[in-house]
Amino acid sequence: MDSEATVTTCYRHPGVECHVRCVRCDRYICPDCMREAAVGHQCPDCVKEGMRSVRQARTVTGGRVVAVPVVTYALIAVSVLAYLAELALPEVVDRFAMLGAGLVGPDGGHYVWGGGPVFEGFRAEGLVNGEWYRLLTGAFLHLPPTEGTFGILHIVMNMVALWNLGRAVEPMLGRVHFLVLYLLSALGGSVLVLLLAPQDSVVGASGAVFGLGAAYYVVARRIGADMRAVNRFMGGLLLWLVVSAVVTSWEGHLGGLLAGGAVAVVFAYVPRGRRRTLLQAGACLGLLALLVVLAAVKVSELTGEGVFR
């Protein structure tokens, strides 16, 4: 009998002689293609197929389970970089803070918006000047070290709160859900500032942080966690909401709390099934549309223009 007829080669490397078969597909595989299995070895193709057939673990909201809160760290990094930009260029705050309506005078000073025609030499600033990006950029800025009630403590307190809440909430939601909730909370805070205090220049991640606080409470109840510690946390958060009415923008805090709570309820309580992601996305887009419409109506009132003209 011809010995060459008994030579077996790897199905991926025909020039390599081998004598080991994949335990799943029974094809010959060389040492470079062997993958350890519970019993014997598998080929790379069978390993990939097996990975596709394994269901990934999901959070209670349908997001992917994460061990490292990458989005939380990224949001902190962006806020810190923005703060460094403020220190290098103080005009960054005036350019990107949340502001519904204001005036810049010929001397470069900032003045109260009076509505109606703008006097010669003055120009509008804020959303009334089409600067819609302020609805989100303000959430990544903070008070300069020498300004406001807290100075540098403003960013320190917000980042500490984001660090603690993010590490708890992001694993509960998953990265995509967490980021969506954070941004919608920030937007909700900005819109309520626009509706109630359009002439205030507001900065800070507080609105988004309050949204995370609301999500922490909602999801903790959904998963049946021990609510004693959660209730104490929420009591402190609500107390700060009241106190903040004196020294900070309570409108931004309340707006973030309401928006974050609404998004969290949708994420946590939409029933499981094939349509869960679609329903969650639809609800988030609906909230986004509502906030945009409210902002557009308010800006039209400030400029004296009808929305439907």
PDB file of C-alpha atoms in Angstrom:
ATOM      1  CA  MET A   1       0.000   0.000   0.000  1.00  0.00           C
ATOM      2  CA  ASP A   2       1.318   3.506  -0.910  1.00  0.00           C
ATOM      3  CA  SER A   3       2.356   5.351   2.280  1.00  0.00           C
ATOM      4  CA  GLU A   4       1.717   8.762   0.667  1.00  0.00           C
ATOM      5  CA  ALA A   5      -2.009   7.980   0.525  1.00  0.00           C
ATOM      6  CA  THR A   6      -2.157   7.908   4.325  1.00  0.00           C
ATOM      7  CA  VAL A   7      -0.576  11.348   4.828  1.00  0.00           C
ATOM      8  CA  THR A   8      -3.079  13.838   6.342  1.00  0.00           C
ATOM      9  CA  THR A   9      -2.683  17.624   6.194  1.00  0.00           C
ATOM     10  CA  CYS A  10      -4.277  20.606   7.885  1.00  0.00           C
ATOM     11  CA  TYR A  11      -7.406  21.846   6.125  1.00  0.00           C
ATOM     12  CA  ARG A  12      -6.185  25.426   6.501  1.00  0.00           C
ATOM     13  CA  HIS A  13      -2.521  24.708   5.743  1.00  0.00           C
ATOM     14  CA  PRO A  14      -2.385  21.934   3.103  1.00  0.00           C
ATOM     15  CA  GLY A  15       1.411  21.824   3.217  1.00  0.00           C
ATOM     16  CA  VAL A  16       1.524  20.890   6.907  1.00  0.00           C
ATOM     17  CA  GLU A  17       1.203  17.249   7.866  1.00  0.00           C
ATOM     18  CA  CYS A  18      -0.893  16.622  10.961  1.00  0.00           C
ATOM     19  CA  HIS A  19      -2.777  13.865  12.761  1.00  0.00           C
ATOM     20  CA  VAL A  20      -5.183  15.721  15.090  1.00  0.00           C
ATOM     21  CA  ARG A  21      -8.852  16.291  14.213  1.00  0.00           C
ATOM     22  CA  CYS A  22     -11.212  19.043  15.366  1.00  0.00           C
ATOM     23  CA  VAL A  23     -13.652  17.522  17.865  1.00  0.00           C
ATOM     24  CA  ARG A  24     -16.577  19.385  16.257  1.00  0.00           C
ATOM     25  CA  CYS A  25     -16.075  19.174  12.486  1.00  0.00           C
ATOM     26  CA  ASP A  26     -13.616  16.212  12.401  1.00  0.00           C
ATOM     27  CA  ARG A  27     -11.213  18.047  10.056  1.00  0.00           C
ATOM     28  CA  TYR A  28      -7.473  17.723  10.497  1.00  0.00           C
ATOM     29  CA  ILE A  29      -5.753  20.705  12.137  1.00  0.00           C
ATOM     30  CA  CYS A  30      -2.106  21.571  12.641  1.00  0.00           C
ATOM     31  CA  PRO A  31      -0.627  22.864  15.928  1.00  0.00           C
ATOM     32  CA  ASP A  32      -1.051  26.502  14.767  1.00  0.00           C
ATOM     33  CA  CYS A  33      -4.787  25.952  14.258  1.00  0.00           C
ATOM     34  CA  MET A  34      -5.493  23.993  17.438  1.00  0.00           C
ATOM     35  CA  ARG A  35      -7.695  25.710  19.991  1.00  0.00           C
ATOM     36  CA  GLU A  36      -8.087  24.188  23.435  1.00  0.00           C
ATOM     37  CA  ALA A  37     -11.586  22.842  24.158  1.00  0.00           C
ATOM     38  CA  ALA A  38     -13.152  21.150  27.168  1.00  0.00           C
ATOM     39  CA  VAL A  39     -12.261  17.856  25.483  1.00  0.00           C
ATOM     40  CA  GLY A  40      -9.603  17.780  22.761  1.00  0.00           C
ATOM     41  CA  HIS A  41      -9.060  20.610  20.307  1.00  0.00           C
ATOM     42  CA  GLN A  42     -11.203  22.671  17.945  1.00  0.00           C
ATOM     43  CA  CYS A  43     -10.384  24.467  14.706  1.00  0.00           C
ATOM     44  CA  PRO A  44     -10.621  28.293  14.469  1.00  0.00           C
ATOM     45  CA  ASP A  45     -13.824  28.143  12.392  1.00  0.00           C
ATOM     46  CA  CYS A  46     -15.637  26.007  14.957  1.00  0.00           C
ATOM     47  CA  VAL A  47     -14.474  28.278  17.779  1.00  0.00           C
ATOM     48  CA  LYS A  48     -15.941  31.313  15.962  1.00  0.00           C
ATOM     49  CA  GLU A  49     -19.182  29.481  15.293  1.00  0.00           C
ATOM     50  CA  GLY A  50     -19.408  28.503  18.947  1.00  0.00           C
ATOM     51  CA  MET A  51     -18.911  32.090  20.064  1.00  0.00           C
ATOM     52  CA  ARG A  52     -21.712  33.248  17.783  1.00  0.00           C
ATOM     53  CA  SER A  53     -24.086  30.667  19.243  1.00  0.00           C
ATOM     54  CA  VAL A  54     -23.461  31.705  22.869  1.00  0.00           C
ATOM     55  CA  ARG A  55     -25.933  34.317  24.119  1.00  0.00           C
ATOM     56  CA  GLN A  56     -24.276  37.369  25.619  1.00  0.00           C
ATOM     57  CA  ALA A  57     -25.294  38.354  29.133  1.00  0.00           C
ATOM     58  CA  ARG A  58     -27.604  41.376  29.233  1.00  0.00           C
ATOM     59  CA  THR A  59     -28.459  43.949  31.882  1.00  0.00           C
ATOM     60  CA  VAL A  60     -31.989  44.434  33.139  1.00  0.00           C
ATOM     61  CA  THR A  61     -32.412  47.184  30.530  1.00  0.00           C
ATOM     62  CA  GLY A  62     -31.186  45.001  27.662  1.00  0.00           C
ATOM     63  CA  GLY A  63     -27.705  46.511  27.439  1.00  0.00           C
ATOM     64  CA  ARG A  64     -24.495  44.519  27.344  1.00  0.00           C
ATOM     65  CA  VAL A  65     -22.986  43.682  30.703  1.00  0.00           C
ATOM     66  CA  VAL A  66     -19.778  45.656  31.296  1.00  0.00           C
ATOM     67  CA  ALA A  67     -17.128  45.188  33.938  1.00  0.00           C
ATOM     68  CA  VAL A  68     -15.339  48.513  33.406  1.00  0.00           C
ATOM     69  CA  PRO A  69     -17.387  51.772  33.305  1.00  0.00           C
ATOM     70  CA  VAL A  70     -15.561  53.144  30.264  1.00  0.00           C
ATOM     71  CA  VAL A  71     -18.216  55.760  29.431  1.00  0.00           C
ATOM     72  CA  THR A  72     -18.046  57.181  32.960  1.00  0.00           C
ATOM     73  CA  TYR A  73     -14.284  57.555  32.716  1.00  0.00           C
ATOM     74  CA  ALA A  74     -14.592  59.118  29.260  1.00  0.00           C
ATOM     75  CA  LEU A  75     -17.160  61.684  30.451  1.00  0.00           C
ATOM     76  CA  ILE A  76     -14.915  62.642  33.362  1.00  0.00           C
ATOM     77  CA  ALA A  77     -11.949  62.966  31.006  1.00  0.00           C
ATOM     78  CA  VAL A  78     -13.890  65.215  28.617  1.00  0.00           C
ATOM     79  CA  SER A  79     -15.050  67.439  31.492  1.00  0.00           C
ATOM     80  CA  VAL A  80     -11.507  67.751  32.875  1.00  0.00           C
ATOM     81  CA  LEU A  81     -10.107  68.576  29.432  1.00  0.00           C
ATOM     82  CA  ALA A  82     -12.823  71.206  28.977  1.00  0.00           C
ATOM     83  CA  TYR A  83     -11.882  72.692  32.342  1.00  0.00           C
ATOM     84  CA  LEU A  84      -8.240  72.904  31.329  1.00  0.00           C
ATOM     85  CA  ALA A  85      -9.379  74.668  28.147  1.00  0.00           C
ATOM     86  CA  GLU A  86     -11.283  77.166  30.309  1.00  0.00           C
ATOM     87  CA  LEU A  87      -8.168  77.889  32.352  1.00  0.00           C
ATOM     88  CA  ALA A  88      -6.143  78.486  29.194  1.00  0.00           C
ATOM     89  CA  LEU A  89      -8.878  80.435  27.381  1.00  0.00           C
ATOM     90  CA  PRO A  90     -11.409  82.034  29.775  1.00  0.00           C
ATOM     91  CA  GLU A  91     -13.616  83.046  26.837  1.00  0.00           C
ATOM     92  CA  VAL A  92     -14.533  79.375  26.378  1.00  0.00           C
ATOM     93  CA  VAL A  93     -17.121  79.723  29.162  1.00  0.00           C
ATOM     94  CA  ASP A  94     -18.831  82.706  27.525  1.00  0.00           C
ATOM     95  CA  ARG A  95     -18.811  80.948  24.157  1.00  0.00           C
ATOM     96  CA  PHE A  96     -20.154  77.542  25.188  1.00  0.00           C
ATOM     97  CA  ALA A  97     -22.089  77.976  28.464  1.00  0.00           C
ATOM     98  CA  MET A  98     -25.815  77.262  28.417  1.00  0.00           C
ATOM     99  CA  LEU A  99     -27.490  80.597  27.699  1.00  0.00           C
ATOM    100  CA  GLY A 100     -30.912  81.206  26.266  1.00  0.00           C
ATOM    101  CA  ALA A 101     -30.715  84.913  25.537  1.00  0.00           C
ATOM    102  CA  GLY A 102     -28.107  87.596  26.142  1.00  0.00           C
ATOM    103  CA  LEU A 103     -26.422  90.585  24.576  1.00  0.00           C
ATOM    104  CA  VAL A 104     -22.802  91.423  23.895  1.00  0.00           C
ATOM    105  CA  GLY A 105     -22.073  95.137  23.890  1.00  0.00           C
ATOM    106  CA  PRO A 106     -19.601  97.092  21.784  1.00  0.00           C
ATOM    107  CA  ASP A 107     -17.256  97.048  24.796  1.00  0.00           C
ATOM    108  CA  GLY A 108     -17.316  93.250  24.884  1.00  0.00           C
ATOM    109  CA  GLY A 109     -19.406  93.220  28.058  1.00  0.00           C
ATOM    110  CA  HIS A 110     -22.413  90.957  28.554  1.00  0.00           C
ATOM    111  CA  TYR A 111     -25.835  92.506  29.042  1.00  0.00           C
ATOM    112  CA  VAL A 112     -29.384  91.396  29.838  1.00  0.00           C
ATOM    113  CA  TRP A 113     -31.567  90.445  26.911  1.00  0.00           C
ATOM    114  CA  GLY A 114     -34.447  92.868  26.551  1.00  0.00           C
ATOM    115  CA  GLY A 115     -36.243  91.291  23.633  1.00  0.00           C
ATOM    116  CA  GLY A 116     -37.228  93.003  20.445  1.00  0.00           C
ATOM    117  CA  PRO A 117     -34.747  94.805  18.164  1.00  0.00           C
ATOM    118  CA  VAL A 118     -31.069  94.788  19.149  1.00  0.00           C
ATOM    119  CA  PHE A 119     -29.495  98.224  19.529  1.00  0.00           C
ATOM    120  CA  GLU A 120     -26.725  99.245  17.174  1.00  0.00           C
ATOM    121  CA  GLY A 121     -23.361  98.019  18.357  1.00  0.00           C
ATOM    122  CA  PHE A 122     -24.908  95.172  20.330  1.00  0.00           C
ATOM    123  CA  ARG A 123     -25.353  91.605  19.178  1.00  0.00           C
ATOM    124  CA  ALA A 124     -27.403  88.712  20.484  1.00  0.00           C
ATOM    125  CA  GLU A 125     -25.774  85.658  22.030  1.00  0.00           C
ATOM    126  CA  GLY A 126     -27.114  82.331  23.146  1.00  0.00           C
ATOM    127  CA  LEU A 127     -29.841  80.208  21.604  1.00  0.00           C
ATOM    128  CA  VAL A 128     -31.557  83.332  20.284  1.00  0.00           C
ATOM    129  CA  ASN A 129     -28.496  83.739  18.072  1.00  0.00           C
ATOM    130  CA  GLY A 130     -28.767  80.172  16.767  1.00  0.00           C
ATOM    131  CA  GLU A 131     -26.157  78.744  19.156  1.00  0.00           C
ATOM    132  CA  TRP A 132     -28.053  75.517  19.800  1.00  0.00           C
ATOM    133  CA  TYR A 133     -24.925  73.589  20.719  1.00  0.00           C
ATOM    134  CA  ARG A 134     -25.027  75.361  24.103  1.00  0.00           C
ATOM    135  CA  LEU A 135     -27.779  72.957  25.175  1.00  0.00           C
ATOM    136  CA  LEU A 136     -25.122  70.258  25.572  1.00  0.00           C
ATOM    137  CA  THR A 137     -21.746  72.002  25.745  1.00  0.00           C
ATOM    138  CA  GLY A 138     -22.698  73.767  28.969  1.00  0.00           C
ATOM    139  CA  ALA A 139     -22.910  70.366  30.692  1.00  0.00           C
ATOM    140  CA  PHE A 140     -19.176  69.805  30.144  1.00  0.00           C
ATOM    141  CA  LEU A 141     -18.051  73.183  31.514  1.00  0.00           C
ATOM    142  CA  HIS A 142     -17.664  74.331  35.132  1.00  0.00           C
ATOM    143  CA  LEU A 143     -17.081  77.503  37.085  1.00  0.00           C
ATOM    144  CA  PRO A 144     -13.544  78.915  36.955  1.00  0.00           C
ATOM    145  CA  PRO A 145     -11.543  78.617  40.212  1.00  0.00           C
ATOM    146  CA  THR A 146     -12.141  82.202  41.285  1.00  0.00           C
ATOM    147  CA  GLU A 147     -15.806  82.574  40.315  1.00  0.00           C
ATOM    148  CA  GLY A 148     -19.165  81.641  41.798  1.00  0.00           C
ATOM    149  CA  THR A 149     -19.975  80.213  45.200  1.00  0.00           C
ATOM    150  CA  PHE A 150     -17.832  77.100  44.885  1.00  0.00           C
ATOM    151  CA  GLY A 151     -15.038  77.938  42.441  1.00  0.00           C
ATOM    152  CA  ILE A 152     -12.925  74.871  41.740  1.00  0.00           C
ATOM    153  CA  LEU A 153     -15.103  72.808  44.090  1.00  0.00           C
ATOM    154  CA  HIS A 154     -17.799  72.996  41.408  1.00  0.00           C
ATOM    155  CA  ILE A 155     -16.013  70.585  39.081  1.00  0.00           C
ATOM    156  CA  VAL A 156     -14.565  68.545  41.956  1.00  0.00           C
ATOM    157  CA  MET A 157     -17.995  67.826  43.484  1.00  0.00           C
ATOM    158  CA  ASN A 158     -19.572  67.037  40.134  1.00  0.00           C
ATOM    159  CA  MET A 159     -16.774  64.707  39.065  1.00  0.00           C
ATOM    160  CA  VAL A 160     -16.798  62.883  42.409  1.00  0.00           C
ATOM    161  CA  ALA A 161     -20.567  62.419  42.074  1.00  0.00           C
ATOM    162  CA  LEU A 162     -20.175  61.247  38.472  1.00  0.00           C
ATOM    163  CA  TRP A 163     -17.394  58.838  39.518  1.00  0.00           C
ATOM    164  CA  ASN A 164     -19.514  57.263  42.246  1.00  0.00           C
ATOM    165  CA  LEU A 165     -22.825  57.163  40.391  1.00  0.00           C
ATOM    166  CA  GLY A 166     -21.319  56.175  37.062  1.00  0.00           C
ATOM    167  CA  ARG A 167     -19.588  53.124  38.500  1.00  0.00           C
ATOM    168  CA  ALA A 168     -22.922  51.986  39.943  1.00  0.00           C
ATOM    169  CA  VAL A 169     -25.307  52.937  37.130  1.00  0.00           C
ATOM    170  CA  GLU A 170     -23.271  52.123  34.006  1.00  0.00           C
ATOM    171  CA  PRO A 171     -23.019  48.386  34.839  1.00  0.00           C
ATOM    172  CA  MET A 172     -26.776  48.401  35.539  1.00  0.00           C
ATOM    173  CA  LEU A 173     -27.624  49.902  32.146  1.00  0.00           C
ATOM    174  CA  GLY A 174     -24.813  49.032  29.761  1.00  0.00           C
ATOM    175  CA  ARG A 175     -22.638  51.569  27.971  1.00  0.00           C
ATOM    176  CA  VAL A 176     -25.003  52.710  25.223  1.00  0.00           C
ATOM    177  CA  HIS A 177     -28.013  53.058  27.533  1.00  0.00           C
ATOM    178  CA  PHE A 178     -25.870  54.895  30.075  1.00  0.00           C
ATOM    179  CA  LEU A 179     -24.552  57.416  27.543  1.00  0.00           C
ATOM    180  CA  VAL A 180     -28.018  58.064  26.115  1.00  0.00           C
ATOM    181  CA  LEU A 181     -29.433  58.650  29.588  1.00  0.00           C
ATOM    182  CA  TYR A 182     -26.578  60.980  30.531  1.00  0.00           C
ATOM    183  CA  LEU A 183     -26.942  63.144  27.422  1.00  0.00           C
ATOM    184  CA  LEU A 184     -30.742  63.318  27.620  1.00  0.00           C
ATOM    185  CA  SER A 185     -30.484  64.273  31.298  1.00  0.00           C
ATOM    186  CA  ALA A 186     -28.036  67.049  30.432  1.00  0.00           C
ATOM    187  CA  LEU A 187     -30.349  68.222  27.653  1.00  0.00           C
ATOM    188  CA  GLY A 188     -33.375  68.110  29.956  1.00  0.00           C
ATOM    189  CA  GLY A 189     -31.578  70.293  32.471  1.00  0.00           C
ATOM    190  CA  SER A 190     -30.608  72.837  29.822  1.00  0.00           C
ATOM    191  CA  VAL A 191     -34.122  73.022  28.401  1.00  0.00           C
ATOM    192  CA  LEU A 192     -35.666  73.717  31.819  1.00  0.00           C
ATOM    193  CA  VAL A 193     -33.070  76.468  32.338  1.00  0.00           C
ATOM    194  CA  LEU A 194     -34.102  77.900  28.980  1.00  0.00           C
ATOM    195  CA  LEU A 195     -37.801  77.767  29.878  1.00  0.00           C
ATOM    196  CA  LEU A 196     -37.534  79.268  33.372  1.00  0.00           C
ATOM    197  CA  ALA A 197     -34.327  81.316  33.402  1.00  0.00           C
ATOM    198  CA  PRO A 198     -33.335  82.037  29.780  1.00  0.00           C
ATOM    199  CA  GLN A 199     -31.061  84.944  30.701  1.00  0.00           C
ATOM    200  CA  ASP A 200     -28.921  82.901  33.112  1.00  0.00           C
ATOM    201  CA  SER A 201     -25.540  81.638  31.943  1.00  0.00           C
ATOM    202  CA  VAL A 202     -25.276  78.111  33.345  1.00  0.00           C
ATOM    203  CA  VAL A 203     -22.446  75.555  33.352  1.00  0.00           C
ATOM    204  CA  GLY A 204     -21.931  72.221  35.038  1.00  0.00           C
ATOM    205  CA  ALA A 205     -22.632  68.502  34.838  1.00  0.00           C
ATOM    206  CA  SER A 206     -25.094  68.706  37.726  1.00  0.00           C
ATOM    207  CA  GLY A 207     -28.208  68.209  35.589  1.00  0.00           C
ATOM    208  CA  ALA A 208     -26.784  65.032  34.063  1.00  0.00           C
ATOM    209  CA  VAL A 209     -25.618  63.835  37.502  1.00  0.00           C
ATOM    210  CA  PHE A 210     -29.116  64.340  38.899  1.00  0.00           C
ATOM    211  CA  GLY A 211     -30.404  62.267  35.986  1.00  0.00           C
ATOM    212  CA  LEU A 212     -28.010  59.473  36.961  1.00  0.00           C
ATOM    213  CA  GLY A 213     -29.271  59.729  40.530  1.00  0.00           C
ATOM    214  CA  ALA A 214     -32.845  59.240  39.339  1.00  0.00           C
ATOM    215  CA  ALA A 215     -31.749  56.272  37.216  1.00  0.00           C
ATOM    216  CA  TYR A 216     -29.961  54.723  40.197  1.00  0.00           C
ATOM    217  CA  TYR A 217     -33.197  54.831  42.183  1.00  0.00           C
ATOM    218  CA  VAL A 218     -35.415  53.515  39.369  1.00  0.00           C
ATOM    219  CA  VAL A 219     -33.168  50.616  38.366  1.00  0.00           C
ATOM    220  CA  ALA A 220     -32.447  49.669  41.983  1.00  0.00           C
ATOM    221  CA  ARG A 221     -36.190  49.286  42.572  1.00  0.00           C
ATOM    222  CA  ARG A 222     -36.531  47.338  39.331  1.00  0.00           C
ATOM    223  CA  ILE A 223     -33.937  44.736  40.324  1.00  0.00           C
ATOM    224  CA  GLY A 224     -35.199  44.451  43.889  1.00  0.00           C
ATOM    225  CA  ALA A 225     -32.130  45.905  45.594  1.00  0.00           C
ATOM    226  CA  ASP A 226     -32.051  46.835  49.271  1.00  0.00           C
ATOM    227  CA  MET A 227     -33.591  50.296  49.077  1.00  0.00           C
ATOM    228  CA  ARG A 228     -32.470  51.601  52.467  1.00  0.00           C
ATOM    229  CA  ALA A 229     -29.125  52.906  51.229  1.00  0.00           C
ATOM    230  CA  VAL A 230     -30.688  54.026  47.939  1.00  0.00           C
ATOM    231  CA  ASN A 231     -33.416  55.966  49.768  1.00  0.00           C
ATOM    232  CA  ARG A 232     -30.834  57.694  51.952  1.00  0.00           C
ATOM    233  CA  PHE A 233     -28.907  58.670  48.839  1.00  0.00           C
ATOM    234  CA  MET A 234     -32.048  60.020  47.141  1.00  0.00           C
ATOM    235  CA  GLY A 235     -32.988  61.942  50.280  1.00  0.00           C
ATOM    236  CA  GLY A 236     -29.611  63.678  50.197  1.00  0.00           C
ATOM    237  CA  LEU A 237     -29.961  64.360  46.469  1.00  0.00           C
ATOM    238  CA  LEU A 238     -33.409  65.917  46.900  1.00  0.00           C
ATOM    239  CA  LEU A 239     -32.178  67.958  49.870  1.00  0.00           C
ATOM    240  CA  TRP A 240     -29.383  69.313  47.698  1.00  0.00           C
ATOM    241  CA  LEU A 241     -31.975  70.143  45.028  1.00  0.00           C
ATOM    242  CA  VAL A 242     -33.752  72.364  47.562  1.00  0.00           C
ATOM    243  CA  VAL A 243     -30.556  73.949  48.877  1.00  0.00           C
ATOM    244  CA  SER A 244     -29.297  74.524  45.341  1.00  0.00           C
ATOM    245  CA  ALA A 245     -32.223  76.835  44.711  1.00  0.00           C
ATOM    246  CA  VAL A 246     -30.288  79.434  46.721  1.00  0.00           C
ATOM    247  CA  VAL A 247     -26.756  79.048  45.343  1.00  0.00           C
ATOM    248  CA  THR A 248     -26.921  77.206  41.993  1.00  0.00           C
ATOM    249  CA  SER A 249     -29.184  76.529  39.017  1.00  0.00           C
ATOM    250  CA  TRP A 250     -31.978  74.451  40.524  1.00  0.00           C
ATOM    251  CA  GLU A 251     -33.707  74.502  37.127  1.00  0.00           C
ATOM    252  CA  GLY A 252     -30.871  72.499  35.588  1.00  0.00           C
ATOM    253  CA  HIS A 253     -30.897  70.052  38.488  1.00  0.00           C
ATOM    254  CA  LEU A 254     -34.656  69.508  38.340  1.00  0.00           C
ATOM    255  CA  GLY A 255     -34.686  69.210  34.559  1.00  0.00           C
ATOM    256  CA  GLY A 256     -31.944  66.587  34.640  1.00  0.00           C
ATOM    257  CA  LEU A 257     -33.701  64.674  37.418  1.00  0.00           C
ATOM    258  CA  LEU A 258     -36.998  64.545  35.515  1.00  0.00           C
ATOM    259  CA  ALA A 259     -35.457  63.632  32.162  1.00  0.00           C
ATOM    260  CA  GLY A 260     -33.160  60.999  33.660  1.00  0.00           C
ATOM    261  CA  GLY A 261     -36.003  59.482  35.665  1.00  0.00           C
ATOM    262  CA  ALA A 262     -38.243  59.269  32.606  1.00  0.00           C
ATOM    263  CA  VAL A 263     -35.558  57.604  30.496  1.00  0.00           C
ATOM    264  CA  ALA A 264     -34.679  55.180  33.299  1.00  0.00           C
ATOM    265  CA  VAL A 265     -38.327  54.108  33.691  1.00  0.00           C
ATOM    266  CA  VAL A 266     -38.494  53.323  29.975  1.00  0.00           C
ATOM    267  CA  PHE A 267     -35.203  51.442  30.013  1.00  0.00           C
ATOM    268  CA  ALA A 268     -36.056  49.406  33.105  1.00  0.00           C
ATOM    269  CA  TYR A 269     -39.731  48.591  32.592  1.00  0.00           C
ATOM    270  CA  VAL A 270     -40.206  48.013  28.861  1.00  0.00           C
ATOM    271  CA  PRO A 271     -40.900  44.236  28.689  1.00  0.00           C
ATOM    272  CA  ARG A 272     -38.265  41.927  27.283  1.00  0.00           C
ATOM    273  CA  GLY A 273     -38.685  40.798  23.720  1.00  0.00           C
ATOM    274  CA  ARG A 274     -37.617  41.482  20.183  1.00  0.00           C
ATOM    275  CA  ARG A 275     -39.199  44.931  20.217  1.00  0.00           C
ATOM    276  CA  ARG A 276     -37.667  46.127  23.475  1.00  0.00           C
ATOM    277  CA  THR A 277     -34.752  47.977  21.862  1.00  0.00           C
ATOM    278  CA  LEU A 278     -37.082  49.536  19.288  1.00  0.00           C
ATOM    279  CA  LEU A 279     -39.504  50.725  21.966  1.00  0.00           C
ATOM    280  CA  GLN A 280     -36.690  52.135  24.095  1.00  0.00           C
ATOM    281  CA  ALA A 281     -35.184  53.968  21.129  1.00  0.00           C
ATOM    282  CA  GLY A 282     -38.600  55.309  20.145  1.00  0.00           C
ATOM    283  CA  ALA A 283     -39.250  56.642  23.647  1.00  0.00           C
ATOM    284  CA  CYS A 284     -35.838  58.350  23.766  1.00  0.00           C
ATOM    285  CA  LEU A 285     -36.400  59.928  20.357  1.00  0.00           C
ATOM    286  CA  GLY A 286     -39.832  61.059  21.534  1.00  0.00           C
ATOM    287  CA  LEU A 287     -38.318  62.756  24.591  1.00  0.00           C
ATOM    288  CA  LEU A 288     -35.627  64.321  22.416  1.00  0.00           C
ATOM    289  CA  ALA A 289     -38.276  65.665  20.035  1.00  0.00           C
ATOM    290  CA  LEU A 290     -40.297  67.075  22.953  1.00  0.00           C
ATOM    291  CA  LEU A 291     -37.268  68.865  24.385  1.00  0.00           C
ATOM    292  CA  VAL A 292     -36.341  70.287  20.987  1.00  0.00           C
ATOM    293  CA  VAL A 293     -39.890  71.547  20.395  1.00  0.00           C
ATOM    294  CA  LEU A 294     -40.040  73.157  23.848  1.00  0.00           C
ATOM    295  CA  ALA A 295     -36.704  74.851  23.221  1.00  0.00           C
ATOM    296  CA  ALA A 296     -37.753  76.059  19.764  1.00  0.00           C
ATOM    297  CA  VAL A 297     -41.021  77.500  21.079  1.00  0.00           C
ATOM    298  CA  LYS A 298     -39.249  79.334  23.889  1.00  0.00           C
ATOM    299  CA  VAL A 299     -36.608  80.774  21.575  1.00  0.00           C
ATOM    300  CA  SER A 300     -39.323  81.964  19.201  1.00  0.00           C
ATOM    301  CA  GLU A 301     -41.013  83.737  22.107  1.00  0.00           C
ATOM    302  CA  LEU A 302     -37.772  85.415  23.129  1.00  0.00           C
ATOM    303  CA  THR A 303     -37.083  86.657  19.626  1.00  0.00           C
ATOM    304  CA  GLY A 304     -40.691  87.652  19.012  1.00  0.00           C
ATOM    305  CA  GLU A 305     -41.008  85.278  16.062  1.00  0.00           C
ATOM    306  CA  GLY A 306     -43.876  82.839  15.627  1.00  0.00           C
ATOM    307  CA  VAL A 307     -42.875  79.197  15.393  1.00  0.00           C
ATOM    308  CA  PHE A 308     -45.352  78.401  12.676  1.00  0.00           C
ATOM    309  CA  ARG A 309     -44.793  81.443  10.478  1.00  0.00           C
TER     310      ARG A 309
END
